[in-house]
Amino acid sequence: VVPVGLTKYRKNLPNLKSYDKQSANEIIDLIHSSQKNLLSKLDSRVVYAADEFYIQAERLLPKLYEYEEMSQFENGIGMMRYFLTDFNRKKRFLKGKKQKKRIAIITGVSAYSILKDKVIGYLRNEMGYKIGIYRVENKFWGSNVTVSGLLTGCDILTCLKQINNLYDIVLLPPNCLNSDDLFLDDISFGELESKAGIPIKIGSYSMVDTIREFIN
């Protein structure tokens, strides 16, 4: 179950409402209730709430095992829990690995707060990394579209032009490019890097693996 993506291109379309904190909590309660019943009958939860709902409702994400096979991972179902669990399991491998280069992390509005508090804060305060995180507001589709997978090259470029003198490399989320290395607005990865004037790397769903590869 994912919140409907309401873009700014809705002229003469039916009036649909976005979710707020209260309605996000209501849909999570409904899904959790359904999961409980389905698990007892079918030995599977079957239905899952998108990460966006938990973020908007300001509730803890489910445990990793509660997503079972994570069959809807690419749709943002359990993606954030996997990312955080992987980071907490592997962050010890960064001990003793000094990083002098300045790193900028780019993400969407939805994931920004969790990444800033749970990941970037540790890398900055505990590891001494020179690292910053920036949320990119989606001007292309509209401010109601907040996930990193729907970021466009033009919006990312606008952000990078404001910070490119502050960092040595930029890490982008792994789900904002298609298999042809194109963003949703048809800007290519190479074009973005050329116009930004700063080295850019596509990260993975493992922050630790991405940083280790960069260091090595």
C-alpha atoms as a printed R data frame, in Angstrom:
    type eleno elety resid chain resno       x       y       z
1   ATOM     1    CA   VAL     A     1   0.000   0.000   0.000
2   ATOM     2    CA   VAL     A     2   1.566   3.254  -1.143
3   ATOM     3    CA   PRO     A     3   0.277   6.841  -0.946
4   ATOM     4    CA   VAL     A     4  -1.031   8.121  -4.247
5   ATOM     5    CA   GLY     A     5   1.515  10.265  -6.050
6   ATOM     6    CA   LEU     A     6  -0.170  13.596  -6.664
7   ATOM     7    CA   THR     A     7   1.882  15.652  -9.103
8   ATOM     8    CA   LYS     A     8   1.365  19.310  -9.917
9   ATOM     9    CA   TYR     A     9  -0.072  18.309 -13.303
10  ATOM    10    CA   ARG     A    10  -3.639  17.757 -12.116
11  ATOM    11    CA   LYS     A    11  -5.695  20.305 -14.030
12  ATOM    12    CA   ASN     A    12  -9.279  19.059 -14.652
13  ATOM    13    CA   LEU     A    13  -8.612  15.821 -12.752
14  ATOM    14    CA   PRO     A    14 -10.604  14.475  -9.777
15  ATOM    15    CA   ASN     A    15  -9.843  16.121  -6.445
16  ATOM    16    CA   LEU     A    16  -7.689  13.749  -4.416
17  ATOM    17    CA   LYS     A    17  -6.269  14.430  -0.975
18  ATOM    18    CA   SER     A    18  -2.702  13.793   0.167
19  ATOM    19    CA   TYR     A    19  -2.064  11.992   3.439
20  ATOM    20    CA   ASP     A    20  -1.198  13.873   6.613
21  ATOM    21    CA   LYS     A    21   0.097  12.594   9.944
22  ATOM    22    CA   GLN     A    22  -3.340  11.554  11.217
23  ATOM    23    CA   SER     A    23  -4.482   9.766   8.072
24  ATOM    24    CA   ALA     A    24  -1.070   8.074   7.710
25  ATOM    25    CA   ASN     A    25  -1.442   6.704  11.238
26  ATOM    26    CA   GLU     A    26  -4.955   5.503  10.418
27  ATOM    27    CA   ILE     A    27  -3.835   3.601   7.325
28  ATOM    28    CA   ILE     A    28  -0.932   2.002   9.234
29  ATOM    29    CA   ASP     A    29  -3.307   0.855  11.987
30  ATOM    30    CA   LEU     A    30  -5.613  -0.647   9.372
31  ATOM    31    CA   ILE     A    31  -2.742  -2.451   7.639
32  ATOM    32    CA   HIS     A    32  -1.298  -3.762  10.913
33  ATOM    33    CA   SER     A    33  -4.717  -5.115  11.867
34  ATOM    34    CA   SER     A    34  -5.020  -6.846   8.495
35  ATOM    35    CA   GLN     A    35  -1.500  -8.247   8.822
36  ATOM    36    CA   LYS     A    36  -2.336  -9.806  12.173
37  ATOM    37    CA   ASN     A    37  -5.392 -11.577  10.780
38  ATOM    38    CA   LEU     A    38  -3.682 -12.697   7.591
39  ATOM    39    CA   LEU     A    39  -0.616 -13.975   9.426
40  ATOM    40    CA   SER     A    40  -2.745 -16.243  11.598
41  ATOM    41    CA   LYS     A    41  -4.636 -17.620   8.594
42  ATOM    42    CA   LEU     A    42  -2.072 -17.701   5.797
43  ATOM    43    CA   ASP     A    43   1.270 -17.617   7.647
44  ATOM    44    CA   SER     A    44   2.080 -14.387   5.801
45  ATOM    45    CA   ARG     A    45   1.263 -10.722   6.348
46  ATOM    46    CA   VAL     A    46   0.482 -10.332   2.622
47  ATOM    47    CA   VAL     A    47  -0.089  -6.552   2.775
48  ATOM    48    CA   TYR     A    48   2.479  -3.927   3.785
49  ATOM    49    CA   ALA     A    49   2.631  -0.160   4.217
50  ATOM    50    CA   ALA     A    50   5.083   1.959   2.259
51  ATOM    51    CA   ASP     A    51   7.954   3.556   4.165
52  ATOM    52    CA   GLU     A    52   6.430   6.954   3.392
53  ATOM    53    CA   PHE     A    53   3.476   6.235   5.671
54  ATOM    54    CA   TYR     A    54   5.696   5.509   8.691
55  ATOM    55    CA   ILE     A    55   7.788   8.606   8.047
56  ATOM    56    CA   GLN     A    56   4.731  10.812   7.680
57  ATOM    57    CA   ALA     A    57   3.062   9.265  10.727
58  ATOM    58    CA   GLU     A    58   6.306   9.677  12.728
59  ATOM    59    CA   ARG     A    59   6.213   6.026  13.741
60  ATOM    60    CA   LEU     A    60   8.947   3.439  14.050
61  ATOM    61    CA   LEU     A    61   9.535   1.325  10.983
62  ATOM    62    CA   PRO     A    62   8.702  -2.390  11.309
63  ATOM    63    CA   LYS     A    63  11.517  -4.839  12.009
64  ATOM    64    CA   LEU     A    64  13.279  -6.295   8.983
65  ATOM    65    CA   TYR     A    65  11.784  -9.778   9.418
66  ATOM    66    CA   GLU     A    66   8.263  -8.340   9.343
67  ATOM    67    CA   TYR     A    67   8.704  -7.592   5.641
68  ATOM    68    CA   GLU     A    68   9.270 -11.318   5.011
69  ATOM    69    CA   GLU     A    69  10.670 -11.761   1.454
70  ATOM    70    CA   MET     A    70  10.533  -7.991   0.799
71  ATOM    71    CA   SER     A    71   8.883  -8.640  -2.559
72  ATOM    72    CA   GLN     A    72   7.884  -4.965  -2.918
73  ATOM    73    CA   PHE     A    73  11.305  -3.530  -2.035
74  ATOM    74    CA   GLU     A    74  11.614  -1.496  -5.255
75  ATOM    75    CA   ASN     A    75   8.296   0.188  -4.479
76  ATOM    76    CA   GLY     A    76   9.625   1.544  -1.195
77  ATOM    77    CA   ILE     A    77   8.236  -1.219   1.025
78  ATOM    78    CA   GLY     A    78  10.928  -1.922   3.617
79  ATOM    79    CA   MET     A    79  13.662  -0.092   1.750
80  ATOM    80    CA   MET     A    80  14.408   2.281   4.626
81  ATOM    81    CA   ARG     A    81  14.424  -0.499   7.241
82  ATOM    82    CA   TYR     A    82  16.832  -2.534   5.114
83  ATOM    83    CA   PHE     A    83  19.087   0.492   4.635
84  ATOM    84    CA   LEU     A    84  19.225   1.260   8.376
85  ATOM    85    CA   THR     A    85  19.670  -2.373   9.414
86  ATOM    86    CA   ASP     A    86  22.489  -2.851   6.920
87  ATOM    87    CA   PHE     A    87  24.188   0.323   8.154
88  ATOM    88    CA   ASN     A    88  23.979  -0.660  11.832
89  ATOM    89    CA   ARG     A    89  25.298  -4.156  11.111
90  ATOM    90    CA   LYS     A    90  28.228  -2.978   9.000
91  ATOM    91    CA   LYS     A    91  29.247   0.396  10.433
92  ATOM    92    CA   ARG     A    92  31.923  -1.236  12.592
93  ATOM    93    CA   PHE     A    93  33.844  -1.944   9.378
94  ATOM    94    CA   LEU     A    94  34.410   1.792   8.984
95  ATOM    95    CA   LYS     A    95  36.413   1.972  12.205
96  ATOM    96    CA   GLY     A    96  39.951   3.078  11.537
97  ATOM    97    CA   LYS     A    97  39.201   4.064   7.934
98  ATOM    98    CA   LYS     A    98  40.000   7.758   7.706
99  ATOM    99    CA   GLN     A    99  38.178   9.858   5.153
100 ATOM   100    CA   LYS     A   100  39.551  13.273   4.332
101 ATOM   101    CA   LYS     A   101  37.463  14.042   1.271
102 ATOM   102    CA   ARG     A   102  34.246  15.983   1.687
103 ATOM   103    CA   ILE     A   103  31.156  13.963   0.761
104 ATOM   104    CA   ALA     A   104  27.668  15.243  -0.075
105 ATOM   105    CA   ILE     A   105  24.679  12.907   0.132
106 ATOM   106    CA   ILE     A   106  21.643  13.742  -2.014
107 ATOM   107    CA   THR     A   107  18.199  12.390  -1.128
108 ATOM   108    CA   GLY     A   108  14.510  13.130  -1.392
109 ATOM   109    CA   VAL     A   109  12.423  14.915   1.207
110 ATOM   110    CA   SER     A   110  10.938  11.704   2.679
111 ATOM   111    CA   ALA     A   111  14.190  10.028   3.660
112 ATOM   112    CA   TYR     A   112  16.063  13.153   4.700
113 ATOM   113    CA   SER     A   113  15.296  13.289   8.435
114 ATOM   114    CA   ILE     A   114  15.918   9.594   9.104
115 ATOM   115    CA   LEU     A   115  19.190   9.546   7.172
116 ATOM   116    CA   LYS     A   116  20.357  12.765   8.798
117 ATOM   117    CA   ASP     A   117  19.688  11.500  12.330
118 ATOM   118    CA   LYS     A   118  20.485   7.780  12.019
119 ATOM   119    CA   VAL     A   119  23.313   7.668   9.482
120 ATOM   120    CA   ILE     A   120  24.908  11.027   8.721
121 ATOM   121    CA   GLY     A   121  24.999  12.007  12.388
122 ATOM   122    CA   TYR     A   122  27.028   8.880  13.201
123 ATOM   123    CA   LEU     A   123  29.438   9.330  10.290
124 ATOM   124    CA   ARG     A   124  29.994  12.960  11.186
125 ATOM   125    CA   ASN     A   125  30.110  12.802  14.983
126 ATOM   126    CA   GLU     A   126  31.502   9.323  15.645
127 ATOM   127    CA   MET     A   127  33.719   8.832  12.594
128 ATOM   128    CA   GLY     A   128  34.756  12.421  11.988
129 ATOM   129    CA   TYR     A   129  33.718  12.343   8.344
130 ATOM   130    CA   LYS     A   130  33.286  15.598   6.462
131 ATOM   131    CA   ILE     A   131  29.861  14.714   5.171
132 ATOM   132    CA   GLY     A   132  26.679  16.631   4.480
133 ATOM   133    CA   ILE     A   133  23.190  15.610   3.436
134 ATOM   134    CA   TYR     A   134  20.854  17.601   1.212
135 ATOM   135    CA   ARG     A   135  17.193  17.080   0.447
136 ATOM   136    CA   VAL     A   136  16.058  17.896  -3.055
137 ATOM   137    CA   GLU     A   137  12.549  19.270  -3.372
138 ATOM   138    CA   ASN     A   138  10.800  17.913  -6.423
139 ATOM   139    CA   LYS     A   139  10.067  20.975  -8.556
140 ATOM   140    CA   PHE     A   140   9.560  18.842 -11.674
141 ATOM   141    CA   TRP     A   141   6.638  16.750 -10.396
142 ATOM   142    CA   GLY     A   142   5.580  18.973  -7.515
143 ATOM   143    CA   SER     A   143   6.259  19.232  -3.795
144 ATOM   144    CA   ASN     A   144   3.869  16.375  -2.940
145 ATOM   145    CA   VAL     A   145   6.263  13.927  -4.622
146 ATOM   146    CA   THR     A   146   8.925  13.327  -1.983
147 ATOM   147    CA   VAL     A   147  10.649   9.991  -2.682
148 ATOM   148    CA   SER     A   148  14.201   9.790  -3.999
149 ATOM   149    CA   GLY     A   149  13.205   7.379  -6.780
150 ATOM   150    CA   LEU     A   150  11.261  10.154  -8.518
151 ATOM   151    CA   LEU     A   151  13.954  12.827  -8.380
152 ATOM   152    CA   THR     A   152  14.879  14.365 -11.718
153 ATOM   153    CA   GLY     A   153  18.213  15.443 -13.089
154 ATOM   154    CA   CYS     A   154  17.199  19.098 -13.323
155 ATOM   155    CA   ASP     A   155  16.204  19.302  -9.656
156 ATOM   156    CA   ILE     A   156  19.357  17.513  -8.520
157 ATOM   157    CA   LEU     A   157  21.461  19.834 -10.681
158 ATOM   158    CA   THR     A   158  19.862  22.894  -9.073
159 ATOM   159    CA   CYS     A   159  20.917  21.574  -5.671
160 ATOM   160    CA   LEU     A   160  24.439  20.653  -6.790
161 ATOM   161    CA   LYS     A   161  25.123  24.086  -8.249
162 ATOM   162    CA   GLN     A   162  24.561  25.542  -4.800
163 ATOM   163    CA   ILE     A   163  27.001  23.227  -3.005
164 ATOM   164    CA   ASN     A   164  29.620  22.053  -5.518
165 ATOM   165    CA   ASN     A   165  32.404  24.180  -4.061
166 ATOM   166    CA   LEU     A   166  31.863  22.653  -0.619
167 ATOM   167    CA   TYR     A   167  32.443  18.977  -1.477
168 ATOM   168    CA   ASP     A   168  34.807  16.691  -3.346
169 ATOM   169    CA   ILE     A   169  32.239  14.066  -4.376
170 ATOM   170    CA   VAL     A   170  28.470  13.624  -4.449
171 ATOM   171    CA   LEU     A   171  26.602  10.376  -3.724
172 ATOM   172    CA   LEU     A   172  23.182   9.910  -5.334
173 ATOM   173    CA   PRO     A   173  20.518   7.383  -4.277
174 ATOM   174    CA   PRO     A   174  20.573   4.171  -6.349
175 ATOM   175    CA   ASN     A   175  16.935   4.321  -7.451
176 ATOM   176    CA   CYS     A   176  16.824   7.684  -9.262
177 ATOM   177    CA   LEU     A   177  18.318   6.389 -12.535
178 ATOM   178    CA   ASN     A   178  16.931   3.815 -14.957
179 ATOM   179    CA   SER     A   179  18.883   1.035 -16.675
180 ATOM   180    CA   ASP     A   180  19.991   3.480 -19.383
181 ATOM   181    CA   ASP     A   181  21.487   5.866 -16.796
182 ATOM   182    CA   LEU     A   182  18.726   8.396 -17.409
183 ATOM   183    CA   PHE     A   183  16.718  10.393 -14.902
184 ATOM   184    CA   LEU     A   184  12.958  10.776 -15.337
185 ATOM   185    CA   ASP     A   185  13.422  14.033 -17.236
186 ATOM   186    CA   ASP     A   186  15.759  12.264 -19.724
187 ATOM   187    CA   ILE     A   187  18.894  13.967 -18.422
188 ATOM   188    CA   SER     A   188  21.725  11.442 -18.490
189 ATOM   189    CA   PHE     A   189  24.087  10.733 -15.630
190 ATOM   190    CA   GLY     A   190  27.025  11.945 -17.727
191 ATOM   191    CA   GLU     A   191  25.246  15.188 -18.568
192 ATOM   192    CA   LEU     A   192  24.443  15.826 -14.910
193 ATOM   193    CA   GLU     A   193  28.034  15.241 -13.818
194 ATOM   194    CA   SER     A   194  29.382  17.455 -16.596
195 ATOM   195    CA   LYS     A   195  27.056  20.354 -15.795
196 ATOM   196    CA   ALA     A   196  27.535  20.016 -12.040
197 ATOM   197    CA   GLY     A   197  31.317  20.207 -12.316
198 ATOM   198    CA   ILE     A   198  31.859  17.747  -9.468
199 ATOM   199    CA   PRO     A   199  32.475  13.955  -9.397
200 ATOM   200    CA   ILE     A   200  29.229  12.056  -8.792
201 ATOM   201    CA   LYS     A   201  28.793   8.449  -7.723
202 ATOM   202    CA   ILE     A   202  25.632   6.366  -7.605
203 ATOM   203    CA   GLY     A   203  25.396   4.817  -4.154
204 ATOM   204    CA   SER     A   204  23.989   1.427  -3.269
205 ATOM   205    CA   TYR     A   205  21.428   0.358  -0.693
206 ATOM   206    CA   SER     A   206  24.396  -0.203   1.623
207 ATOM   207    CA   MET     A   207  25.908   3.083   2.786
208 ATOM   208    CA   VAL     A   208  28.881   1.302   4.357
209 ATOM   209    CA   ASP     A   209  29.691  -0.635   1.167
210 ATOM   210    CA   THR     A   210  29.446   2.577  -0.856
211 ATOM   211    CA   ILE     A   211  31.807   4.471   1.441
212 ATOM   212    CA   ARG     A   212  34.302   1.583   1.641
213 ATOM   213    CA   GLU     A   213  34.408   1.366  -2.133
214 ATOM   214    CA   PHE     A   214  34.941   5.113  -2.356
215 ATOM   215    CA   ILE     A   215  37.748   5.011   0.236
216 ATOM   216    CA   ASN     A   216  39.478   2.085  -1.474
